[in-house]
mmCIF file of C-alpha atoms in Angstrom:
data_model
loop_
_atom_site.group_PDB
_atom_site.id
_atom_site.type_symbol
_atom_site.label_atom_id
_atom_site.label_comp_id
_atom_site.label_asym_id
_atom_site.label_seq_id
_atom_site.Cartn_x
_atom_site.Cartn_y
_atom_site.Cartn_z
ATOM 1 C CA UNK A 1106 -14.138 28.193 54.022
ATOM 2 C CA UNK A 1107 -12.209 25.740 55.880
ATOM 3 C CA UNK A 1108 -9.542 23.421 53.818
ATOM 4 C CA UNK A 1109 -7.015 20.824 54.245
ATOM 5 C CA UNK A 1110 -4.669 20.244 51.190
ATOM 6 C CA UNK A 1111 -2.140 17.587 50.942
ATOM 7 C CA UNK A 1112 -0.065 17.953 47.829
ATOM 8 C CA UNK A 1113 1.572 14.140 47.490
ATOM 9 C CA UNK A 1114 -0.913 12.023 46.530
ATOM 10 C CA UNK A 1115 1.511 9.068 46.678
ATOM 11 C CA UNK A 1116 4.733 9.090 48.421
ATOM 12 C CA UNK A 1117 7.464 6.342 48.222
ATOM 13 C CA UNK A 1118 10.408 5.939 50.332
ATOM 14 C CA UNK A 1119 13.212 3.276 51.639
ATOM 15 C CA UNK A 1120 12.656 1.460 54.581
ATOM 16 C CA UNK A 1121 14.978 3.274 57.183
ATOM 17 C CA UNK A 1122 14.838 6.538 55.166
ATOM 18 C CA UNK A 1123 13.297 9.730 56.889
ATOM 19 C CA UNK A 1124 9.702 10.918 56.213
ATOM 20 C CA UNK A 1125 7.553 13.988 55.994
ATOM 21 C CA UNK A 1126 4.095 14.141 54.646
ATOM 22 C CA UNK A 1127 3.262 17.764 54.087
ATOM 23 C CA UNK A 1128 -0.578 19.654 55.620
ATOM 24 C CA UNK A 1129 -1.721 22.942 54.405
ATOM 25 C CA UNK A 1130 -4.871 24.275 55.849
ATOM 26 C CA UNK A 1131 -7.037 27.237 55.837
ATOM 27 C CA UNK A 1132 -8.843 28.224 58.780
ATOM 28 C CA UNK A 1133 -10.131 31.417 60.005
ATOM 29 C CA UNK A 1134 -9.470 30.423 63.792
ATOM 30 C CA UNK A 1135 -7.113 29.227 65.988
ATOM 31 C CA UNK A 1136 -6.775 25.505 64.640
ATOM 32 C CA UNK A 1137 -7.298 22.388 65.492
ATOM 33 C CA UNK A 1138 -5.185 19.332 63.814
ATOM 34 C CA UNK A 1139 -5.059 15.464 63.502
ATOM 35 C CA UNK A 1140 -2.976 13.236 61.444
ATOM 36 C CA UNK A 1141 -4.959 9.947 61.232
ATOM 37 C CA UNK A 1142 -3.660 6.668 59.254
ATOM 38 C CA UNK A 1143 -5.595 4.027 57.746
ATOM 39 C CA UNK A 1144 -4.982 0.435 56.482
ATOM 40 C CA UNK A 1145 -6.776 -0.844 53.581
ATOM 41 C CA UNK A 1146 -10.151 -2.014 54.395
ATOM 42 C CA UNK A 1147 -9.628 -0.617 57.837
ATOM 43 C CA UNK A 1148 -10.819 2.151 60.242
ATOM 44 C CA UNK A 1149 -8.851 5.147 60.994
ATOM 45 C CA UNK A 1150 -6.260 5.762 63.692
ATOM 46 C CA UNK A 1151 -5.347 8.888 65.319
ATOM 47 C CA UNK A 1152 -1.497 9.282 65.134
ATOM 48 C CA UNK A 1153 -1.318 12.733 67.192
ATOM 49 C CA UNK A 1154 -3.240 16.037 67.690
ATOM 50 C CA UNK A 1155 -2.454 20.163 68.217
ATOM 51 C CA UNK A 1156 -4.861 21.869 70.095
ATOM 52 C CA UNK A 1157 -2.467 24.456 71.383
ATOM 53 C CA UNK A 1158 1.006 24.859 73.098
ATOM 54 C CA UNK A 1159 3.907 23.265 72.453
ATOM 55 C CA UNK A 1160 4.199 23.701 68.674
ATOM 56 C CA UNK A 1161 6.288 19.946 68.212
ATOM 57 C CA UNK A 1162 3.766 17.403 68.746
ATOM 58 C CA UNK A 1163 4.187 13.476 69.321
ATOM 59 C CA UNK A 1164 2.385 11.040 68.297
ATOM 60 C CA UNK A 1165 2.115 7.193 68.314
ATOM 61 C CA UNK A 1166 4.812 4.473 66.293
ATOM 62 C CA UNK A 1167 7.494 7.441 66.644
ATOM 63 C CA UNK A 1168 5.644 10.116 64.309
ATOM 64 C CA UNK A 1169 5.948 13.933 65.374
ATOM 65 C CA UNK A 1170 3.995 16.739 63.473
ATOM 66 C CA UNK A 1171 5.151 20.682 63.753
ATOM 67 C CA UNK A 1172 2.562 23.125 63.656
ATOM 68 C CA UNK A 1173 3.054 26.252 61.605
ATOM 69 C CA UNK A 1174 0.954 28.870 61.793
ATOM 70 C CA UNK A 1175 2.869 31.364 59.356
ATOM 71 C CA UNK A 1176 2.944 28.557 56.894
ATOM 72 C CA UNK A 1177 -0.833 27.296 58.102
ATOM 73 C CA UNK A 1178 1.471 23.887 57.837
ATOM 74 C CA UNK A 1179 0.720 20.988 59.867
ATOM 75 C CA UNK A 1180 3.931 18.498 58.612
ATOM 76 C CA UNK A 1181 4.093 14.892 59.691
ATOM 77 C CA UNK A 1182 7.370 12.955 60.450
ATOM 78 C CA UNK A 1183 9.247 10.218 60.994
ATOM 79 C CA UNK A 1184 13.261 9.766 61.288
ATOM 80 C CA UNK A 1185 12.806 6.546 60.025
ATOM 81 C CA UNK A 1186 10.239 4.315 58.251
ATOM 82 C CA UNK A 1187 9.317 0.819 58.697
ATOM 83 C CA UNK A 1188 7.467 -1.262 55.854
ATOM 84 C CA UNK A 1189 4.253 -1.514 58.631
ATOM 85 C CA UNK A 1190 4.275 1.940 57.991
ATOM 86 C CA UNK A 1191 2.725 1.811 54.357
ATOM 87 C CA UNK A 1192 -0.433 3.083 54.696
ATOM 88 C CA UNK A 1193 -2.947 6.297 53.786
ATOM 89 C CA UNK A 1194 -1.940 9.283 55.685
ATOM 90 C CA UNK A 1195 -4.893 12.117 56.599
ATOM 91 C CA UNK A 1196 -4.386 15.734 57.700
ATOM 92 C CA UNK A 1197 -7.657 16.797 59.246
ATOM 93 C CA UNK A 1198 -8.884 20.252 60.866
ATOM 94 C CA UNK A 1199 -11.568 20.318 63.330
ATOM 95 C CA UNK A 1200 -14.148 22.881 62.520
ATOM 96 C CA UNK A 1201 -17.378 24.326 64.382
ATOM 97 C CA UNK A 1202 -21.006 23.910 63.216
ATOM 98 C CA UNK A 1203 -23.444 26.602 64.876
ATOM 99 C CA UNK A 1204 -21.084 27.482 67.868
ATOM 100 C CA UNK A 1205 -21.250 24.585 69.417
ATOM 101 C CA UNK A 1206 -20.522 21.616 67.426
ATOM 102 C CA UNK A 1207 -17.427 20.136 66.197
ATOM 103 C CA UNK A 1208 -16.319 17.896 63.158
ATOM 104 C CA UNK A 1209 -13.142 17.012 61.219
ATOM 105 C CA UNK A 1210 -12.516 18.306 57.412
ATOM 106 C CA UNK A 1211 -9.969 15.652 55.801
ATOM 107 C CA UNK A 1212 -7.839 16.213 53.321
ATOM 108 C CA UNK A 1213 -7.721 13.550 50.422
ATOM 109 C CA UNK A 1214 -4.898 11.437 51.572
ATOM 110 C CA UNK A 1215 -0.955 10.636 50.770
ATOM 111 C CA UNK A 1216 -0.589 7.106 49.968
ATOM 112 C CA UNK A 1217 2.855 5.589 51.560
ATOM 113 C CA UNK A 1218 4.395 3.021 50.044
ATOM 114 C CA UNK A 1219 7.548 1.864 51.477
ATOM 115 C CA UNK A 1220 10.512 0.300 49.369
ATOM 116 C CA UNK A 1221 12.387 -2.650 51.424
ATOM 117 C CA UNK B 762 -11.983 0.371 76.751
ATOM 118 C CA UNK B 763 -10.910 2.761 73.928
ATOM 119 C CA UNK B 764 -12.080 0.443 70.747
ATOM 120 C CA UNK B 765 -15.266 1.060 68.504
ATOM 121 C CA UNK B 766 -17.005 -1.585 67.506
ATOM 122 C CA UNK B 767 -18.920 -2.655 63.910
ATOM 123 C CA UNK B 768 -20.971 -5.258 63.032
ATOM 124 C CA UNK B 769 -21.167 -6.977 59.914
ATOM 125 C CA UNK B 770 -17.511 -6.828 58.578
ATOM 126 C CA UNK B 771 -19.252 -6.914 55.099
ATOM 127 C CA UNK B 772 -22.525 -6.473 53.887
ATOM 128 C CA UNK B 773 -23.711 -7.676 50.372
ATOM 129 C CA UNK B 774 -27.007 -6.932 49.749
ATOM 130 C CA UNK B 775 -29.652 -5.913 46.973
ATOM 131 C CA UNK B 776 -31.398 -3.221 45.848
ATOM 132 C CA UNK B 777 -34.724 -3.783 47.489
ATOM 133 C CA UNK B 778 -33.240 -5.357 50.688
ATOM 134 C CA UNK B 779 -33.403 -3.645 53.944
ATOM 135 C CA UNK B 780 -30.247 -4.047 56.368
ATOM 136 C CA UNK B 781 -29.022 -2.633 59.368
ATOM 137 C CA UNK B 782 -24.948 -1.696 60.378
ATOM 138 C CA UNK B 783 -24.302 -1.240 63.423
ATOM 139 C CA UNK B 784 -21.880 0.873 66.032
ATOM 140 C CA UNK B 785 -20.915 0.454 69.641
ATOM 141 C CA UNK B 786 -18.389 2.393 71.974
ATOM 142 C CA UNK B 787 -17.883 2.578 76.058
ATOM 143 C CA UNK B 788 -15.619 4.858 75.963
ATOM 144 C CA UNK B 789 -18.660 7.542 77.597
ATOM 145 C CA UNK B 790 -18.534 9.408 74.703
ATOM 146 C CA UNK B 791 -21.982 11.426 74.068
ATOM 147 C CA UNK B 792 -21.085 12.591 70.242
ATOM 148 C CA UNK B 793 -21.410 9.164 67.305
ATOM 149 C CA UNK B 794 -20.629 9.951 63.905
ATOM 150 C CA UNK B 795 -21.360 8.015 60.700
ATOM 151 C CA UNK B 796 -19.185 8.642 57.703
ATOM 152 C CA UNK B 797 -18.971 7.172 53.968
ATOM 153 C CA UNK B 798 -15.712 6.514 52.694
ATOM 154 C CA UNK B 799 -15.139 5.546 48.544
ATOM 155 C CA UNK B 800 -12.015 3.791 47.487
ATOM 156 C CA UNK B 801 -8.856 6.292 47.317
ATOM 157 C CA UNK B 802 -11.385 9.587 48.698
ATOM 158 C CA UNK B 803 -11.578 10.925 52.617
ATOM 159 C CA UNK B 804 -14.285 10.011 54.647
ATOM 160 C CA UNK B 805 -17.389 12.181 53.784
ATOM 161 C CA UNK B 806 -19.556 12.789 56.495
ATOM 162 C CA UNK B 807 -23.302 11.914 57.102
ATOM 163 C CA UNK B 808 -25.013 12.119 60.547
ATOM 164 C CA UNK B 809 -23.407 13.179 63.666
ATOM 165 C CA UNK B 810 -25.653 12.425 67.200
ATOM 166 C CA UNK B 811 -24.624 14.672 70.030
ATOM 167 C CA UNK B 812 -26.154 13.465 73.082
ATOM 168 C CA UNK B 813 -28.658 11.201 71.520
ATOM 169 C CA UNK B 814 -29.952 13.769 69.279
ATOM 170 C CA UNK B 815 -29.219 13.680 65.338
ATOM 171 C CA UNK B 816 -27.424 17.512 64.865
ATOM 172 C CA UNK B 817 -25.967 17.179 61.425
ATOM 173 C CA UNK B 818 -27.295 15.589 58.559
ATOM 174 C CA UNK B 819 -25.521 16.041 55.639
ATOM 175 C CA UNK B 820 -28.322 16.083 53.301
ATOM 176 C CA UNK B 821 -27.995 12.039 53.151
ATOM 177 C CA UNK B 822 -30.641 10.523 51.308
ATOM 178 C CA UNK B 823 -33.673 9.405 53.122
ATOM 179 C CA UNK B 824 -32.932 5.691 52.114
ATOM 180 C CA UNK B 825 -29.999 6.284 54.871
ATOM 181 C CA UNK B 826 -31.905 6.256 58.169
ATOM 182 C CA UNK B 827 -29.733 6.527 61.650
ATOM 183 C CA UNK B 828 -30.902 6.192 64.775
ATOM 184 C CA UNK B 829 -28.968 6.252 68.586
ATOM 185 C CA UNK B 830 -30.944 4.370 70.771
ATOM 186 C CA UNK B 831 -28.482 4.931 73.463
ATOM 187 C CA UNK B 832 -25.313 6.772 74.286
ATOM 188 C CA UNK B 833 -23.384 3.739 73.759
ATOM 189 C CA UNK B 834 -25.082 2.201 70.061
ATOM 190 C CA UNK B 835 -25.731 4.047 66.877
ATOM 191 C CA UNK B 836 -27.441 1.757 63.770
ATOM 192 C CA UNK B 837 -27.786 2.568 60.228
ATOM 193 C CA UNK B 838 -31.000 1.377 58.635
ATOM 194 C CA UNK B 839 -30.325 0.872 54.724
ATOM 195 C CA UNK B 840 -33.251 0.432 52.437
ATOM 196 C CA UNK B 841 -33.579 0.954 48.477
ATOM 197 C CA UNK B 842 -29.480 1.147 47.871
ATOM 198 C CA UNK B 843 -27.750 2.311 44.847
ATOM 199 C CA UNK B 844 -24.969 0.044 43.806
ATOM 200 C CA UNK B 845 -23.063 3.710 43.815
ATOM 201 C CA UNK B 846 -23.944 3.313 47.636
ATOM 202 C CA UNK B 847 -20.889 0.476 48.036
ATOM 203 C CA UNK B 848 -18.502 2.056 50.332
ATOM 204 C CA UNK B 849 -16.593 1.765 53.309
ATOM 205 C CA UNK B 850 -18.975 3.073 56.146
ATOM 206 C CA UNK B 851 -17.326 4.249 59.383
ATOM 207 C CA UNK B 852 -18.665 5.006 62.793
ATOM 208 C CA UNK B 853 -16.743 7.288 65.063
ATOM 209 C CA UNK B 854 -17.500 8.712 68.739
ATOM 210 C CA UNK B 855 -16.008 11.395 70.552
ATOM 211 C CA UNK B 856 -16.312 13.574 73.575
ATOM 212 C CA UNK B 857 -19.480 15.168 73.443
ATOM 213 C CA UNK B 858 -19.974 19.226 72.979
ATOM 214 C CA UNK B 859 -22.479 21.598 74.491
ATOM 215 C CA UNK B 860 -23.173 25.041 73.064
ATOM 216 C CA UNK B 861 -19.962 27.155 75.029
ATOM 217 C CA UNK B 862 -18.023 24.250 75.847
ATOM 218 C CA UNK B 863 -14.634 23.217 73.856
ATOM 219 C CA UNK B 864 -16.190 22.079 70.416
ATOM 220 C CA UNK B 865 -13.638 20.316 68.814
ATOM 221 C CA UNK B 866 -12.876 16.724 70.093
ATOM 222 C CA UNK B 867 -10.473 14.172 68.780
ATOM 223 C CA UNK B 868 -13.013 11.232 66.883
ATOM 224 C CA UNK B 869 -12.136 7.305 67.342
ATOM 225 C CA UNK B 870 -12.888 5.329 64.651
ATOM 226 C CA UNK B 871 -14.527 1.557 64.161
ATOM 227 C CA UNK B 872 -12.829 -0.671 61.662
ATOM 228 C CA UNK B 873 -15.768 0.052 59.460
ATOM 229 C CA UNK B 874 -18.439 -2.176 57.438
ATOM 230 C CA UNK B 875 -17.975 -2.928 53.756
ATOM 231 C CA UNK B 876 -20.822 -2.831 51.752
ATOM 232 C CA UNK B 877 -21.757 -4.014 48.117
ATOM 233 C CA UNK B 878 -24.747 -3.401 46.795
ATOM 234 C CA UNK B 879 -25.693 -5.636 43.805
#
């Protein structure tokens, strides 16, 4: 069965200080991955997808994610934090219903907090 | 226009109320989602519309009733809630998928409805 696991349930760092929230996944297929963030008491926001290609993806507010197949890792960066930042991070895998459609497994979140 | 749209904010309602949330895109997309979201947990999904047409229930209960009257609105009738029924609710779109085609399309999210249910 399809999975996304993120293994920090809470991550804090300093402001300026590098960044990588780690995505493990299981999937039978050739995957497809999202890194969405979310506000408190707000929607979600896609930050960056990998359909295929170019393993090094970019995303929006300066995040990157590289895709790993051999480690089924999908890791999300940042070379350096800002307090807006702070947020809930989810890894998501899109998976197939009856051949035809699509929909998004999420994994349960890393919380950022971000020290000034 | 890439924004999703939900109406109320926040809901507070009782147990034997009937209310209504409801969703709006123009972004052309042909798929709507509805998802529930509890404090510190994922989204879990609940209906997904693909052209119009309700294609994945997620064995919600019946006193959650969607309908899409168009390809640009999706509502979600609530009747009989649970106070275990407060949540986050979120409405998403994306591309829409036909049996072949690509099936996997990035979803945009609305900023969501809050709902308490006394």
């Amino acid at each position: 069965a399809q999975s996304v696991t993120q293994p920090d349930i809470h991550i804090t760092v300093s402001e300026g200080a590098s960044l990588e929230l780690r995505c493990n996944y299981s999937y039978g297929a050739t995957p497809y991955l999202f890194w969405y963030v979310q506000s408190p008491g707000q929607g979600l926001q896609l930050l960056l997808k990998y359909f295929s290609g170019d393993t090094l993806v970019q995303g929006i507010k300066g995040f990157e994610a590289e895709f790993k197949r051999s480690q089924s890792s999908f890791n999300l960066r940042k070379p350096s934090v800002h307090w807006s930042d702070a947020a809930e991070y989810f890894c998501a895998v899109g998976t197939y219903y009856g051949g035809s459609q699509g929909n998004l497994i999420f994994g349960k979140g890393t919380k950022l907090s971000v020290k000034p | 226009d890439t924004e999703v749209t939900q109406t109320p904010k926040h809901l507070v309602m009782g147990m034997t109320n009937k209310k209504s949330l409801k969703c709006e895109q123009h972004m052309g997309h042909r798929a709507m989602y509805w998802y529930k979201q509890k404090a510190k947990k994922p989204p879990e999904l609940m209906f997904v519309y693909s052209y119009e047409k309700l294609s994945i229930n997620e064995s919600v209960p019946s006193r959650f009733s969607p309908e899409c009257p168009n390809s640009s609105l999706l509502n979600l009738h609530l009747h009989a809630l649970q106070p275990e029924d407060s949540a986050l609710y979120l409405c998403a779109s994306s591309q829409g998928f036909r049996s072949g085609g690509r099936a996997v399309r990035e979803q945009f999210f609305g900023p969501g409805t809050r709902l308490t249910v006394l």
